Short mmCIF file of C-alpha atoms in Angstrom, two decimals:
data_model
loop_
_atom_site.label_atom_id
_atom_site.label_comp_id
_atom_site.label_asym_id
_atom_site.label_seq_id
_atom_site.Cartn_x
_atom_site.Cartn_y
_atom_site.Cartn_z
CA UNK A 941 -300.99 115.26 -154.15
CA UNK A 942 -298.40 114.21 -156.31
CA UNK A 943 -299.94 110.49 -156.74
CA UNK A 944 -302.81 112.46 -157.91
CA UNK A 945 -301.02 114.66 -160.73
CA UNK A 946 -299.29 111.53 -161.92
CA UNK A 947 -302.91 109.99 -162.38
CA UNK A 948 -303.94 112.79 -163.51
CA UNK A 949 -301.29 113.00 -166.40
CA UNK A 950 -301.73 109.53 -167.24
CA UNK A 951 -305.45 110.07 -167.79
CA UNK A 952 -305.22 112.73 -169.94
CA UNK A 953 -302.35 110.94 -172.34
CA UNK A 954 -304.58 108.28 -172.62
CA UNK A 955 -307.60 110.68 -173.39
CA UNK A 956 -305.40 112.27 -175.79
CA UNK A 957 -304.61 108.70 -178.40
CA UNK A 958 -305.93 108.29 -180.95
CA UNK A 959 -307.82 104.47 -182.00
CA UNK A 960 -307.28 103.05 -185.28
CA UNK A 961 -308.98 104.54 -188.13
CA UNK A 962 -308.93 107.99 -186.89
CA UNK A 963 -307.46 111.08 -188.62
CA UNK A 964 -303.95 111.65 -186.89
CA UNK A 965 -303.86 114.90 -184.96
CA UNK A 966 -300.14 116.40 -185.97
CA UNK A 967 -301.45 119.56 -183.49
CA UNK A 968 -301.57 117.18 -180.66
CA UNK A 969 -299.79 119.28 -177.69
CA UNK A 970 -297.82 116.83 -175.17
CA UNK A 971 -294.58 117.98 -173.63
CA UNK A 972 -292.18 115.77 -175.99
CA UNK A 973 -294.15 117.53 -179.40
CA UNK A 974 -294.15 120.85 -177.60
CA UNK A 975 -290.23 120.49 -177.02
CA UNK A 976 -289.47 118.92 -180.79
CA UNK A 977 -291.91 121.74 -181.69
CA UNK A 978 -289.73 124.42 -180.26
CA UNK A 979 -286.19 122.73 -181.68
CA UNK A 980 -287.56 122.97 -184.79
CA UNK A 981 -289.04 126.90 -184.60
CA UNK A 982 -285.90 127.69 -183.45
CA UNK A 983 -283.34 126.50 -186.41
CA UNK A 984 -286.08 127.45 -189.13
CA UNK A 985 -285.22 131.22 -189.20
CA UNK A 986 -281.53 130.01 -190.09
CA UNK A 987 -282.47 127.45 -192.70
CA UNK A 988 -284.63 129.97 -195.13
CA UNK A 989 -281.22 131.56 -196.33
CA UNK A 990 -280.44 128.00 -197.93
CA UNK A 991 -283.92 127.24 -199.07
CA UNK A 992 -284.40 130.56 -200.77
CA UNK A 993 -281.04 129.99 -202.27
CA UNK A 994 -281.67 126.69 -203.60
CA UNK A 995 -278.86 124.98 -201.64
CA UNK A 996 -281.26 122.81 -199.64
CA UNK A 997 -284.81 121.64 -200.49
CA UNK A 998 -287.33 119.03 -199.05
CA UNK A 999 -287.13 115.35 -200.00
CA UNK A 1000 -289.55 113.17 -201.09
CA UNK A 1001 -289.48 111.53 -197.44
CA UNK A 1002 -290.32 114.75 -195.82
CA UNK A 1003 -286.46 115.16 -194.42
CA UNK A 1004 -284.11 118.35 -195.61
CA UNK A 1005 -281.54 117.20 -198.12
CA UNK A 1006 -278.44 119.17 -199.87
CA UNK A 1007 -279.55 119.81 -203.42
CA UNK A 1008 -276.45 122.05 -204.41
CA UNK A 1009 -273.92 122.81 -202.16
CA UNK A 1010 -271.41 123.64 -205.11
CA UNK A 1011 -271.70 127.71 -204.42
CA UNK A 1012 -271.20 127.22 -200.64
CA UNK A 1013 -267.51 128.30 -199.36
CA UNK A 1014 -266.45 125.15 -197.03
CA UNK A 1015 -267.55 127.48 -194.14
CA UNK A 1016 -270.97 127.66 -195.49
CA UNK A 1017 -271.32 123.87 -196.50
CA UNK A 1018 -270.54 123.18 -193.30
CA UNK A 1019 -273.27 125.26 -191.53
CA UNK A 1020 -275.43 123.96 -193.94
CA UNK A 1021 -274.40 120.42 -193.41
CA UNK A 1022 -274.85 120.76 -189.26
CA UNK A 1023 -278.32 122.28 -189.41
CA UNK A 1024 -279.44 119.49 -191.52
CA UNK A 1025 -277.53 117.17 -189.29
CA UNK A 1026 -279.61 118.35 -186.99
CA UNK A 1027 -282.55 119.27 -188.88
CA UNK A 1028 -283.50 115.86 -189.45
CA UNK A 1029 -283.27 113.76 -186.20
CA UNK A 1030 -285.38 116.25 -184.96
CA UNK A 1031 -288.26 115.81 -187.38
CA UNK A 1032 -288.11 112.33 -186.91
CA UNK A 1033 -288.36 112.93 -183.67
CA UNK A 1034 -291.81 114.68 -184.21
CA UNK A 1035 -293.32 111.99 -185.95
CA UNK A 1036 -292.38 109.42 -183.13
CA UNK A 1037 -293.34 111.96 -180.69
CA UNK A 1038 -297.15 112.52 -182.30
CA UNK A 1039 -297.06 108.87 -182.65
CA UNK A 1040 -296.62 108.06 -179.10
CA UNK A 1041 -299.33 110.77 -178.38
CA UNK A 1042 -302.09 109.01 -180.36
CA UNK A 1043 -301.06 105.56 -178.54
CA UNK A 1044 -297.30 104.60 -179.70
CA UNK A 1045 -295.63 103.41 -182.68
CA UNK A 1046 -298.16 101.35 -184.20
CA UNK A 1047 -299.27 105.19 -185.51
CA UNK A 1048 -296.08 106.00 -186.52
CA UNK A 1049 -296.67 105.07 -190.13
CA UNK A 1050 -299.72 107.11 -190.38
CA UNK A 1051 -297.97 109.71 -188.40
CA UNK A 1052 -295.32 109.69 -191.06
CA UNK A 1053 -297.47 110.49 -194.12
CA UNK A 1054 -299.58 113.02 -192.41
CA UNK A 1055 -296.97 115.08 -191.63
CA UNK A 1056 -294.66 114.75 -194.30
CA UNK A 1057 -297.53 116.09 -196.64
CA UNK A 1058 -298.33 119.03 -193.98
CA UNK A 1059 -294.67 119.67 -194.74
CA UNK A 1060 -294.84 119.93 -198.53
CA UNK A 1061 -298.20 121.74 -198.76
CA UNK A 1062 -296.77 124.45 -196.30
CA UNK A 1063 -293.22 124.43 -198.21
CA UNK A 1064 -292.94 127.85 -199.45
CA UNK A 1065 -293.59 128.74 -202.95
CA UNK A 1066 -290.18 129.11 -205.01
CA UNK A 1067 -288.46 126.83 -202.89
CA UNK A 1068 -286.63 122.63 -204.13
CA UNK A 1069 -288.61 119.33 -203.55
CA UNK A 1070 -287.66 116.19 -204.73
CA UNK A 1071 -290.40 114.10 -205.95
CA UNK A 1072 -290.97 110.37 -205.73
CA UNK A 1073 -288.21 109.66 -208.51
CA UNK A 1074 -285.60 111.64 -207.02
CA UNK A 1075 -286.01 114.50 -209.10
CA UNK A 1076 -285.99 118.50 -207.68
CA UNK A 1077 -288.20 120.79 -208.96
CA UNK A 1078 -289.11 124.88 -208.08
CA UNK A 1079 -292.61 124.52 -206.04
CA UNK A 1080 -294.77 126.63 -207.99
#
């Protein structure tokens, strides 16, 4: 039995890749996106109070970035600083995750882009992104 769930799994990963030329599916459900998935639900609710503030914002490479920590007590900057510091690895991690689900990290450029411009289209209205130049502006 368990020879056959291992098959079983290894089937359906391979069902689940991708082959070149195909649109990259950033929904794609293995357990390593799942997990990532859940990390990153998780610290969102705590993250809003900076965005709304204006203390973080989205870069241009899709990570979150300090864009004006000068208000922030030395207590605050610091829980700031950690849940980017934390923030980040983890959305890397869900690009190499969704990468390895379409077939490993030959995708992971394609992977990349996909998601880092799911990220800015559902960035909330009112909130900082830096654009190609380095430069923040409100998303209207």
């Amino acid at each position: 039995m368990p020879r056959f769930l291992l098959l079983l799994a290894l089937f359906s990963f391979q069902a689940a890749a991708a082959t070149p030329g195909e649109a990259i599916n950033l929904d794609i459900g293995t357990p390593p996106v799942v997990i990532v998935k859940h990390s990153l639900a998780q610290r969102a609710s705590r993250l809003v109070r900076f965005y709304d503030a204006g203390i973080i914002g989205l870069a241009n490479d899709g990570m979150v970035k300090m864009r004006d920590g000068s208000r922030l007590t030395l207590a605050q900057r610091q829980i700031a600083e950690k849940l980017i510091d934390n923030e980040n690895p983890d959305r890397n991690s869900l690009i190499y995750a969704i990468a390895e689900g379409h077939g490993g990290q030959a995708y992971e450029p394609a992977v990349r882009a996909a998601q880092v411009r799911r990220w800015k289209e559902q960035f909330h209205s009112g909130w900082w992104i830096e654009d190609a130049q380095g430069r923040w502006s409100i998303k209207p």
